[in-house]
Amino acid sequence: MPRTGWVKPVSDRRLSDLVSVGLLTRVFPADVVDEVIAAAGRTEVRHRALPARVVAYFSLGMALYSEGSYEDVLAQLTDGLSWASGWSDSWLPPSKSAIFQARSRLGFEPVRDLFARVARPLAGPDTPGSWLAGRRLVAIDGTCLDLADTPGNAGFFGRPGSGRGEQSAFPQARLVALAECGTHAILDAAVGPCSTSEIETARELVGRLEPGMLALADRGFYGLRLWQQAAATGADLLWRVNANLRPRHLETLPDGSWLARIAPTSGPNRATTAPLTVRVIDYAIDDGRENPEEYRLLTTILDPADAAAQDLAAAYAQRWEIEGAFDELKTHQRGPRAVLRSKSPDLVQQEIWGHLCCHYAIRTLMAGAAAHAGHDPDRVSFVAALRIARRSVAQGSFPPSGP
């Protein structure tokens, strides 16, 4: 449920004023790009027309200019380039085949590692919708991305089934992400085949939660083992569960919430797994319907003095902010190109991580503009920021390859 109220949107001019150099090179500096390339063992051993650093930026540029061809994307990235800074004045644009080969040499690992190196929380102490009881609100959720219909993609990622027992027209990759609720910045992600469940894909992600976070998740993610794994990081949890889940009641608390024990109901270690104490918040939203939907939340915050049940219920509504982040990435940033262009599993993953890097860069711009203007980041237009980011890259100085 998005935050309500209206604040005058941050203007395009205000956004433009905050972009002094190309956005991608400002958020992802060349020295960091070089470091992740070297760590992955992808630094070129001989001079090439498309060095690894340029190809890394190209993978981000494909997300920024998702409707363009390979040649169009490279032209946008190199528009306004000072060739004297490292490239020849007589440089000729490479062919589509050469760009494809350069992408294959780079692989996806440097782009994935670049995202991991740079993506950090953006909310400040006063950013609306970002905090509860001193804890940073983050949300976990998943989505699927349609891929080019090739044997390689289908074999690696699989195809989801349809309601009539048939397979989908396209292979799909599953993306599970962790987003900061107040800024929509995606902070972490895991990518895998659609044949792997959201819970299994999320196992890679929840182990990287951090103390000081309050992680929100919908009922599709609840499972005792995943809950244990997430709670072991020191982060606090606020997850919705099915209303028919019946924890063992221990004590009713003054704010109407109650302490309970949860224990495994199946699995090989059921008898030896110790039960966990959680706090349960039950509520319904009065929206005028005769039978309003009932919610049951579990949290690791056991003391009502730390966070009251009503405050936790209100905070859970911020979980929907990650849906907004997915919409920005899939609808606006990707544009009408509904299917990712890459035709092999490695390049699909490179493209997905490029999209995540690009989204983070745009959200960095938006968070800076909102903080500068004293506004909520939700009141900054993602479409306007995307347009300005594209312009900043085309007008900015592209870092040459090499020292």
Tab-separated table of C-alpha atoms in Angstrom:
chain	number	residue	atom	x	y	z
A	1	MET	CA	0.000	0.000	0.000
A	2	PRO	CA	1.800	3.187	-1.132
A	3	ARG	CA	2.200	6.094	1.260
A	4	THR	CA	-0.609	8.615	1.040
A	5	GLY	CA	-0.561	12.380	0.857
A	6	TRP	CA	0.715	14.710	-1.835
A	7	VAL	CA	3.900	16.739	-2.017
A	8	LYS	CA	4.886	18.889	-4.957
A	9	PRO	CA	7.033	16.655	-7.220
A	10	VAL	CA	10.726	17.370	-7.628
A	11	SER	CA	11.185	19.140	-10.958
A	12	ASP	CA	13.158	17.871	-13.940
A	13	ARG	CA	15.406	20.906	-13.571
A	14	ARG	CA	16.229	19.985	-9.986
A	15	LEU	CA	17.134	16.478	-11.112
A	16	SER	CA	19.270	17.810	-13.944
A	17	ASP	CA	21.156	20.144	-11.629
A	18	LEU	CA	22.312	17.143	-9.596
A	19	VAL	CA	23.822	15.320	-12.581
A	20	SER	CA	27.179	16.952	-13.303
A	21	VAL	CA	28.744	13.958	-15.065
A	22	GLY	CA	27.412	10.803	-16.666
A	23	LEU	CA	25.277	9.090	-14.042
A	24	LEU	CA	26.580	5.579	-14.637
A	25	THR	CA	30.226	6.613	-14.278
A	26	ARG	CA	29.420	8.659	-11.178
A	27	VAL	CA	27.645	5.801	-9.378
A	28	PHE	CA	29.960	3.105	-10.774
A	29	PRO	CA	33.428	4.698	-10.927
A	30	ALA	CA	35.941	3.366	-13.432
A	31	ASP	CA	38.393	2.194	-10.749
A	32	VAL	CA	35.673	0.054	-9.125
A	33	VAL	CA	34.721	-1.368	-12.519
A	34	ASP	CA	38.365	-2.262	-13.148
A	35	GLU	CA	38.671	-3.928	-9.734
A	36	VAL	CA	35.692	-6.242	-10.200
A	37	ILE	CA	36.870	-7.125	-13.713
A	38	ALA	CA	40.330	-7.989	-12.405
A	39	ALA	CA	38.931	-9.985	-9.487
A	40	ALA	CA	36.866	-12.045	-11.933
A	41	GLY	CA	39.919	-12.633	-14.120
A	42	ARG	CA	38.382	-10.855	-17.115
A	43	THR	CA	40.983	-8.139	-17.714
A	44	GLU	CA	42.018	-8.256	-21.371
A	45	VAL	CA	45.534	-9.573	-22.069
A	46	ARG	CA	45.893	-7.691	-25.334
A	47	HIS	CA	44.589	-4.441	-26.740
A	48	ARG	CA	41.057	-4.713	-28.060
A	49	ALA	CA	38.673	-2.295	-29.729
A	50	LEU	CA	36.210	-3.056	-26.920
A	51	PRO	CA	38.144	-3.307	-23.632
A	52	ALA	CA	36.528	-5.012	-20.659
A	53	ARG	CA	35.800	-1.713	-18.894
A	54	VAL	CA	33.905	-0.390	-21.901
A	55	VAL	CA	31.932	-3.638	-22.178
A	56	ALA	CA	31.012	-3.441	-18.486
A	57	TYR	CA	29.580	0.027	-18.998
A	58	PHE	CA	27.905	-1.226	-22.167
A	59	SER	CA	26.055	-3.878	-20.116
A	60	LEU	CA	24.651	-1.064	-17.972
A	61	GLY	CA	23.908	1.022	-21.051
A	62	MET	CA	21.805	-1.798	-22.531
A	63	ALA	CA	19.476	-1.384	-19.539
A	64	LEU	CA	19.429	2.388	-19.799
A	65	TYR	CA	18.677	2.298	-23.546
A	66	SER	CA	16.751	-0.969	-23.579
A	67	GLU	CA	14.922	-0.234	-26.831
A	68	GLY	CA	18.095	0.397	-28.824
A	69	SER	CA	20.139	-2.030	-30.895
A	70	TYR	CA	23.673	-2.939	-29.834
A	71	GLU	CA	25.016	-0.299	-32.201
A	72	ASP	CA	22.552	2.331	-30.947
A	73	VAL	CA	23.453	1.670	-27.310
A	74	LEU	CA	27.172	2.009	-27.987
A	75	ALA	CA	26.571	5.184	-29.974
A	76	GLN	CA	24.648	6.691	-27.053
A	77	LEU	CA	27.381	5.780	-24.590
A	78	THR	CA	30.146	7.229	-26.745
A	79	ASP	CA	28.279	10.357	-27.892
A	80	GLY	CA	30.316	13.372	-26.876
A	81	LEU	CA	33.322	11.255	-25.929
A	82	SER	CA	36.669	13.031	-25.888
A	83	TRP	CA	38.580	10.582	-28.058
A	84	ALA	CA	41.848	12.244	-27.123
A	85	SER	CA	41.404	10.901	-23.605
A	86	GLY	CA	42.382	7.436	-24.674
A	87	TRP	CA	40.813	6.341	-27.948
A	88	SER	CA	41.819	7.127	-31.509
A	89	ASP	CA	40.103	9.851	-33.504
A	90	SER	CA	39.699	7.324	-36.288
A	91	TRP	CA	37.957	4.772	-34.103
A	92	LEU	CA	35.300	2.867	-36.027
A	93	PRO	CA	32.178	1.554	-34.291
A	94	PRO	CA	32.409	-2.235	-33.816
A	95	SER	CA	29.928	-4.564	-35.439
A	96	LYS	CA	27.093	-6.310	-33.643
A	97	SER	CA	29.108	-9.533	-33.818
A	98	ALA	CA	32.125	-7.875	-32.198
A	99	ILE	CA	29.966	-6.482	-29.389
A	100	PHE	CA	28.410	-9.905	-28.814
A	101	GLN	CA	31.870	-11.516	-28.586
A	102	ALA	CA	33.042	-8.819	-26.176
A	103	ARG	CA	29.995	-9.396	-23.953
A	104	SER	CA	30.718	-13.140	-23.973
A	105	ARG	CA	34.344	-12.557	-22.927
A	106	LEU	CA	33.228	-10.393	-20.002
A	107	GLY	CA	30.535	-12.782	-18.749
A	108	PHE	CA	28.084	-11.894	-16.000
A	109	GLU	CA	30.267	-12.153	-12.890
A	110	PRO	CA	31.892	-8.682	-13.091
A	111	VAL	CA	28.507	-6.987	-13.528
A	112	ARG	CA	27.020	-8.996	-10.643
A	113	ASP	CA	30.006	-8.134	-8.455
A	114	LEU	CA	29.824	-4.478	-9.477
A	115	PHE	CA	26.247	-4.324	-8.206
A	116	ALA	CA	27.276	-6.036	-4.960
A	117	ARG	CA	30.167	-3.600	-4.456
A	118	VAL	CA	28.147	-0.439	-4.993
A	119	ALA	CA	24.520	-1.051	-3.923
A	120	ARG	CA	24.023	0.367	-0.434
A	121	PRO	CA	21.055	1.834	1.487
A	122	LEU	CA	20.190	5.375	0.407
A	123	ALA	CA	17.688	6.497	3.055
A	124	GLY	CA	18.810	9.123	5.529
A	125	PRO	CA	17.545	9.453	9.102
A	126	ASP	CA	14.609	11.611	7.992
A	127	THR	CA	13.613	9.791	4.782
A	128	PRO	CA	9.853	9.077	5.030
A	129	GLY	CA	8.707	5.459	5.107
A	130	SER	CA	12.218	4.167	5.832
A	131	TRP	CA	12.359	3.450	9.555
A	132	LEU	CA	10.514	1.849	12.441
A	133	ALA	CA	11.878	1.773	15.989
A	134	GLY	CA	15.340	2.630	14.712
A	135	ARG	CA	15.306	-0.179	12.162
A	136	ARG	CA	15.651	0.281	8.411
A	137	LEU	CA	12.592	-1.031	6.550
A	138	VAL	CA	13.476	-3.403	3.717
A	139	ALA	CA	11.288	-5.812	1.771
A	140	ILE	CA	11.918	-9.163	0.087
A	141	ASP	CA	9.934	-10.250	-2.944
A	142	GLY	CA	10.312	-12.030	-6.254
A	143	THR	CA	9.352	-11.635	-9.892
A	144	CYS	CA	9.968	-13.433	-13.181
A	145	LEU	CA	11.460	-12.077	-16.409
A	146	ASP	CA	10.649	-13.353	-19.901
A	147	LEU	CA	13.719	-14.398	-21.891
A	148	ALA	CA	14.568	-14.903	-25.533
A	149	ASP	CA	13.244	-18.269	-26.710
A	150	THR	CA	16.479	-20.169	-27.368
A	151	PRO	CA	17.409	-23.779	-26.517
A	152	GLY	CA	20.155	-22.539	-24.182
A	153	ASN	CA	17.856	-20.250	-22.208
A	154	ALA	CA	15.095	-22.859	-22.059
A	155	GLY	CA	17.490	-25.559	-20.891
A	156	PHE	CA	19.075	-23.440	-18.172
A	157	PHE	CA	16.159	-21.346	-16.883
A	158	GLY	CA	13.169	-23.521	-17.786
A	159	ARG	CA	9.639	-22.529	-18.710
A	160	PRO	CA	6.742	-22.051	-16.296
A	161	GLY	CA	3.639	-24.128	-16.799
A	162	SER	CA	0.332	-22.612	-17.819
A	163	GLY	CA	-3.093	-23.236	-16.324
A	164	ARG	CA	-3.965	-25.665	-19.121
A	165	GLY	CA	-1.001	-27.938	-18.523
A	166	GLU	CA	1.041	-26.339	-21.293
A	167	GLN	CA	4.349	-24.509	-21.082
A	168	SER	CA	4.849	-20.769	-21.374
A	169	ALA	CA	5.846	-19.301	-24.726
A	170	PHE	CA	9.095	-17.985	-23.218
A	171	PRO	CA	11.709	-19.256	-20.779
A	172	GLN	CA	11.808	-17.248	-17.555
A	173	ALA	CA	14.411	-16.241	-15.013
A	174	ARG	CA	13.430	-15.811	-11.382
A	175	LEU	CA	14.621	-12.676	-9.598
A	176	VAL	CA	14.316	-12.359	-5.819
A	177	ALA	CA	15.369	-8.973	-4.481
A	178	LEU	CA	15.780	-6.976	-1.298
A	179	ALA	CA	14.684	-3.337	-1.601
A	180	GLU	CA	14.824	-0.382	0.751
A	181	CYS	CA	11.195	0.607	1.288
A	182	GLY	CA	11.710	4.351	1.591
A	183	THR	CA	13.751	4.802	-1.589
A	184	HIS	CA	12.890	1.763	-3.784
A	185	ALA	CA	16.643	1.122	-4.062
A	186	ILE	CA	17.305	-2.571	-4.700
A	187	LEU	CA	20.138	-3.489	-2.332
A	188	ASP	CA	20.648	-7.174	-3.039
A	189	ALA	CA	19.314	-9.827	-5.380
A	190	ALA	CA	19.509	-13.465	-6.395
A	191	VAL	CA	18.888	-14.735	-9.928
A	192	GLY	CA	18.010	-18.305	-10.886
A	193	PRO	CA	15.832	-20.561	-13.032
A	194	CYS	CA	12.056	-20.223	-12.829
A	195	SER	CA	11.997	-23.920	-11.927
A	196	THR	CA	13.580	-23.002	-8.581
A	197	SER	CA	10.997	-21.735	-6.085
A	198	GLU	CA	11.026	-18.249	-4.603
A	199	ILE	CA	11.837	-19.687	-1.186
A	200	GLU	CA	14.830	-21.637	-2.486
A	201	THR	CA	16.094	-18.624	-4.447
A	202	ALA	CA	15.590	-16.439	-1.364
A	203	ARG	CA	17.898	-18.654	0.730
A	204	GLU	CA	20.874	-17.073	-0.992
A	205	LEU	CA	19.502	-13.629	-0.179
A	206	VAL	CA	18.261	-13.779	3.421
A	207	GLY	CA	21.646	-14.903	4.720
A	208	ARG	CA	22.940	-11.444	3.785
A	209	LEU	CA	20.444	-9.470	5.863
A	210	GLU	CA	22.091	-7.247	8.468
A	211	PRO	CA	21.434	-6.156	12.056
A	212	GLY	CA	19.484	-2.909	12.129
A	213	MET	CA	17.145	-3.997	9.339
A	214	LEU	CA	13.459	-4.867	9.703
A	215	ALA	CA	12.795	-7.221	6.783
A	216	LEU	CA	9.232	-7.482	5.476
A	217	ALA	CA	7.991	-10.442	3.434
A	218	ASP	CA	4.666	-11.720	2.148
A	219	ARG	CA	3.137	-15.036	3.177
A	220	GLY	CA	4.610	-16.871	0.190
A	221	PHE	CA	8.036	-16.707	1.822
A	222	TYR	CA	7.235	-18.131	5.228
A	223	GLY	CA	8.873	-21.393	6.189
A	224	LEU	CA	10.496	-22.189	9.513
A	225	ARG	CA	13.907	-22.953	8.022
A	226	LEU	CA	13.992	-19.738	5.980
A	227	TRP	CA	12.771	-17.776	9.023
A	228	GLN	CA	15.557	-19.273	11.145
A	229	GLN	CA	18.156	-18.463	8.506
A	230	ALA	CA	16.985	-14.848	8.215
A	231	ALA	CA	16.712	-14.306	11.976
A	232	ALA	CA	20.209	-15.716	12.538
A	233	THR	CA	21.682	-12.690	10.717
A	234	GLY	CA	20.612	-10.378	13.549
A	235	ALA	CA	18.049	-8.577	11.399
A	236	ASP	CA	14.493	-8.301	12.701
A	237	LEU	CA	11.670	-9.860	10.689
A	238	LEU	CA	8.039	-8.927	10.036
A	239	TRP	CA	6.483	-11.543	7.762
A	240	ARG	CA	2.911	-12.261	6.877
A	241	VAL	CA	1.781	-15.879	7.261
A	242	ASN	CA	-1.384	-17.715	6.315
A	243	ALA	CA	-4.185	-17.066	8.785
A	244	ASN	CA	-4.561	-20.825	9.266
A	245	LEU	CA	-1.047	-21.092	10.719
A	246	ARG	CA	-1.642	-21.870	14.388
A	247	PRO	CA	1.376	-21.089	16.575
A	248	ARG	CA	1.183	-22.291	20.179
A	249	HIS	CA	-0.129	-19.417	22.314
A	250	LEU	CA	2.104	-18.378	25.230
A	251	GLU	CA	0.987	-14.950	26.418
A	252	THR	CA	-1.312	-12.127	25.339
A	253	LEU	CA	0.406	-8.734	25.420
A	254	PRO	CA	-1.106	-5.354	26.416
A	255	ASP	CA	-1.356	-4.102	22.793
A	256	GLY	CA	-3.383	-7.142	21.688
A	257	SER	CA	-0.490	-8.994	20.067
A	258	TRP	CA	0.619	-12.288	21.574
A	259	LEU	CA	3.721	-14.368	22.091
A	260	ALA	CA	3.753	-17.841	20.590
A	261	ARG	CA	5.963	-20.797	19.810
A	262	ILE	CA	6.522	-22.034	16.281
A	263	ALA	CA	7.966	-25.449	15.544
A	264	PRO	CA	8.498	-27.539	12.412
A	265	THR	CA	5.576	-29.714	11.404
A	266	SER	CA	7.513	-31.839	8.912
A	267	GLY	CA	11.031	-32.649	7.788
A	268	PRO	CA	13.786	-35.027	8.916
A	269	ASN	CA	14.931	-32.825	11.829
A	270	ARG	CA	11.489	-32.103	13.173
A	271	ALA	CA	11.993	-33.894	16.487
A	272	THR	CA	15.343	-32.258	17.274
A	273	THR	CA	14.602	-28.692	16.127
A	274	ALA	CA	13.961	-26.383	19.056
A	275	PRO	CA	10.781	-24.251	18.825
A	276	LEU	CA	11.142	-20.489	18.375
A	277	THR	CA	9.359	-17.718	20.248
A	278	VAL	CA	7.683	-15.131	18.002
A	279	ARG	CA	5.181	-12.337	18.391
A	280	VAL	CA	1.891	-12.558	16.487
A	281	ILE	CA	-0.101	-9.554	15.264
A	282	ASP	CA	-3.642	-10.213	13.989
A	283	TYR	CA	-5.643	-7.458	12.311
A	284	ALA	CA	-8.038	-6.650	9.482
A	285	ILE	CA	-8.207	-3.553	7.293
A	286	ASP	CA	-11.579	-1.839	7.425
A	287	ASP	CA	-12.067	-0.973	3.760
A	288	GLY	CA	-15.855	-1.080	3.722
A	289	ARG	CA	-16.165	-4.678	2.568
A	290	GLU	CA	-18.530	-6.995	4.416
A	291	ASN	CA	-15.733	-9.529	5.012
A	292	PRO	CA	-12.463	-7.598	5.238
A	293	GLU	CA	-9.242	-9.489	4.625
A	294	GLU	CA	-7.538	-10.769	7.749
A	295	TYR	CA	-3.808	-10.468	8.272
A	296	ARG	CA	-1.531	-12.456	10.542
A	297	LEU	CA	2.039	-11.226	10.988
A	298	LEU	CA	4.968	-12.819	12.797
A	299	THR	CA	7.822	-10.714	14.103
A	300	THR	CA	11.046	-11.155	16.012
A	301	ILE	CA	10.371	-7.898	17.902
A	302	LEU	CA	8.895	-9.398	21.047
A	303	ASP	CA	8.469	-6.332	23.286
A	304	PRO	CA	5.479	-4.038	22.539
A	305	ALA	CA	7.398	-1.197	24.174
A	306	ASP	CA	9.895	-1.472	21.332
A	307	ALA	CA	7.286	-1.462	18.540
A	308	ALA	CA	3.526	-1.478	19.134
A	309	ALA	CA	1.285	-3.840	17.188
A	310	GLN	CA	-0.463	-0.956	15.401
A	311	ASP	CA	2.894	0.470	14.278
A	312	LEU	CA	4.033	-2.917	12.997
A	313	ALA	CA	0.808	-3.392	11.053
A	314	ALA	CA	1.251	0.047	9.486
A	315	ALA	CA	4.897	-0.694	8.676
A	316	TYR	CA	3.964	-3.931	6.924
A	317	ALA	CA	2.086	-1.865	4.329
A	318	GLN	CA	5.502	-0.595	3.186
A	319	ARG	CA	6.164	-4.063	1.763
A	320	TRP	CA	4.308	-2.948	-1.355
A	321	GLU	CA	7.105	-0.495	-2.154
A	322	ILE	CA	9.198	-3.320	-3.630
A	323	GLU	CA	6.344	-3.965	-6.075
A	324	GLY	CA	6.823	-0.373	-7.194
A	325	ALA	CA	10.544	-1.000	-7.694
A	326	PHE	CA	9.811	-4.047	-9.874
A	327	ASP	CA	7.333	-2.010	-11.908
A	328	GLU	CA	9.943	0.693	-12.485
A	329	LEU	CA	12.473	-1.867	-13.634
A	330	LYS	CA	10.172	-4.024	-15.768
A	331	THR	CA	7.717	-1.489	-17.193
A	332	HIS	CA	9.533	1.828	-17.490
A	333	GLN	CA	13.254	1.057	-17.569
A	334	ARG	CA	12.857	-1.998	-19.793
A	335	GLY	CA	10.146	-0.268	-21.810
A	336	PRO	CA	8.003	-2.081	-24.375
A	337	ARG	CA	10.707	-4.723	-24.926
A	338	ALA	CA	8.963	-7.365	-22.832
A	339	VAL	CA	11.567	-10.075	-23.508
A	340	LEU	CA	15.205	-9.678	-22.556
A	341	ARG	CA	17.405	-9.684	-25.650
A	342	SER	CA	20.220	-12.038	-24.585
A	343	LYS	CA	20.199	-15.498	-26.135
A	344	SER	CA	22.505	-17.436	-23.775
A	345	PRO	CA	22.289	-18.015	-20.007
A	346	ASP	CA	25.514	-16.141	-19.201
A	347	LEU	CA	24.450	-13.087	-21.167
A	348	VAL	CA	20.925	-13.222	-19.727
A	349	GLN	CA	22.443	-12.958	-16.266
A	350	GLN	CA	24.750	-10.165	-17.429
A	351	GLU	CA	21.715	-8.298	-18.780
A	352	ILE	CA	19.702	-8.770	-15.572
A	353	TRP	CA	22.555	-7.525	-13.385
A	354	GLY	CA	22.989	-4.611	-15.786
A	355	HIS	CA	19.323	-3.718	-15.270
A	356	LEU	CA	19.772	-3.875	-11.492
A	357	CYS	CA	22.843	-1.622	-11.674
A	358	CYS	CA	20.995	0.839	-13.895
A	359	HIS	CA	17.943	0.938	-11.598
A	360	TYR	CA	20.173	1.531	-8.586
A	361	ALA	CA	21.923	4.408	-10.361
A	362	ILE	CA	18.603	6.063	-11.196
A	363	ARG	CA	17.335	5.589	-7.658
A	364	THR	CA	20.585	7.148	-6.360
A	365	LEU	CA	19.828	10.201	-8.487
A	366	MET	CA	16.255	10.334	-7.195
A	367	ALA	CA	17.249	9.949	-3.543
A	368	GLY	CA	19.772	12.773	-3.905
A	369	ALA	CA	17.228	15.043	-5.583
A	370	ALA	CA	14.605	14.327	-2.931
A	371	ALA	CA	17.022	14.947	-0.059
A	372	HIS	CA	18.215	18.188	-1.669
A	373	ALA	CA	14.639	19.427	-2.044
A	374	GLY	CA	13.440	18.104	1.322
A	375	HIS	CA	10.890	15.792	-0.311
A	376	ASP	CA	9.869	12.144	-0.092
A	377	PRO	CA	11.689	10.054	-2.779
A	378	ASP	CA	8.249	8.684	-3.738
A	379	ARG	CA	7.366	12.151	-5.064
A	380	VAL	CA	10.185	12.112	-7.610
A	381	SER	CA	9.183	10.866	-11.054
A	382	PHE	CA	11.033	7.711	-12.064
A	383	VAL	CA	10.238	8.393	-15.727
A	384	ALA	CA	11.725	11.890	-15.477
A	385	ALA	CA	14.806	10.530	-13.704
A	386	LEU	CA	15.227	7.845	-16.386
A	387	ARG	CA	15.042	10.476	-19.122
A	388	ILE	CA	17.607	12.679	-17.379
A	389	ALA	CA	19.897	9.718	-16.707
A	390	ARG	CA	19.912	8.915	-20.424
A	391	ARG	CA	20.734	12.502	-21.254
A	392	SER	CA	23.490	12.668	-18.635
A	393	VAL	CA	25.210	9.600	-20.071
A	394	ALA	CA	25.096	10.879	-23.640
A	395	GLN	CA	26.466	14.281	-22.581
A	396	GLY	CA	28.929	13.040	-20.003
A	397	SER	CA	32.552	12.036	-20.388
A	398	PHE	CA	33.041	8.296	-20.831
A	399	PRO	CA	36.104	7.019	-18.947
A	400	PRO	CA	38.815	5.660	-21.251
A	401	SER	CA	40.195	2.189	-20.750
A	402	GLY	CA	43.462	1.651	-19.002
A	403	PRO	CA	45.341	3.457	-16.244
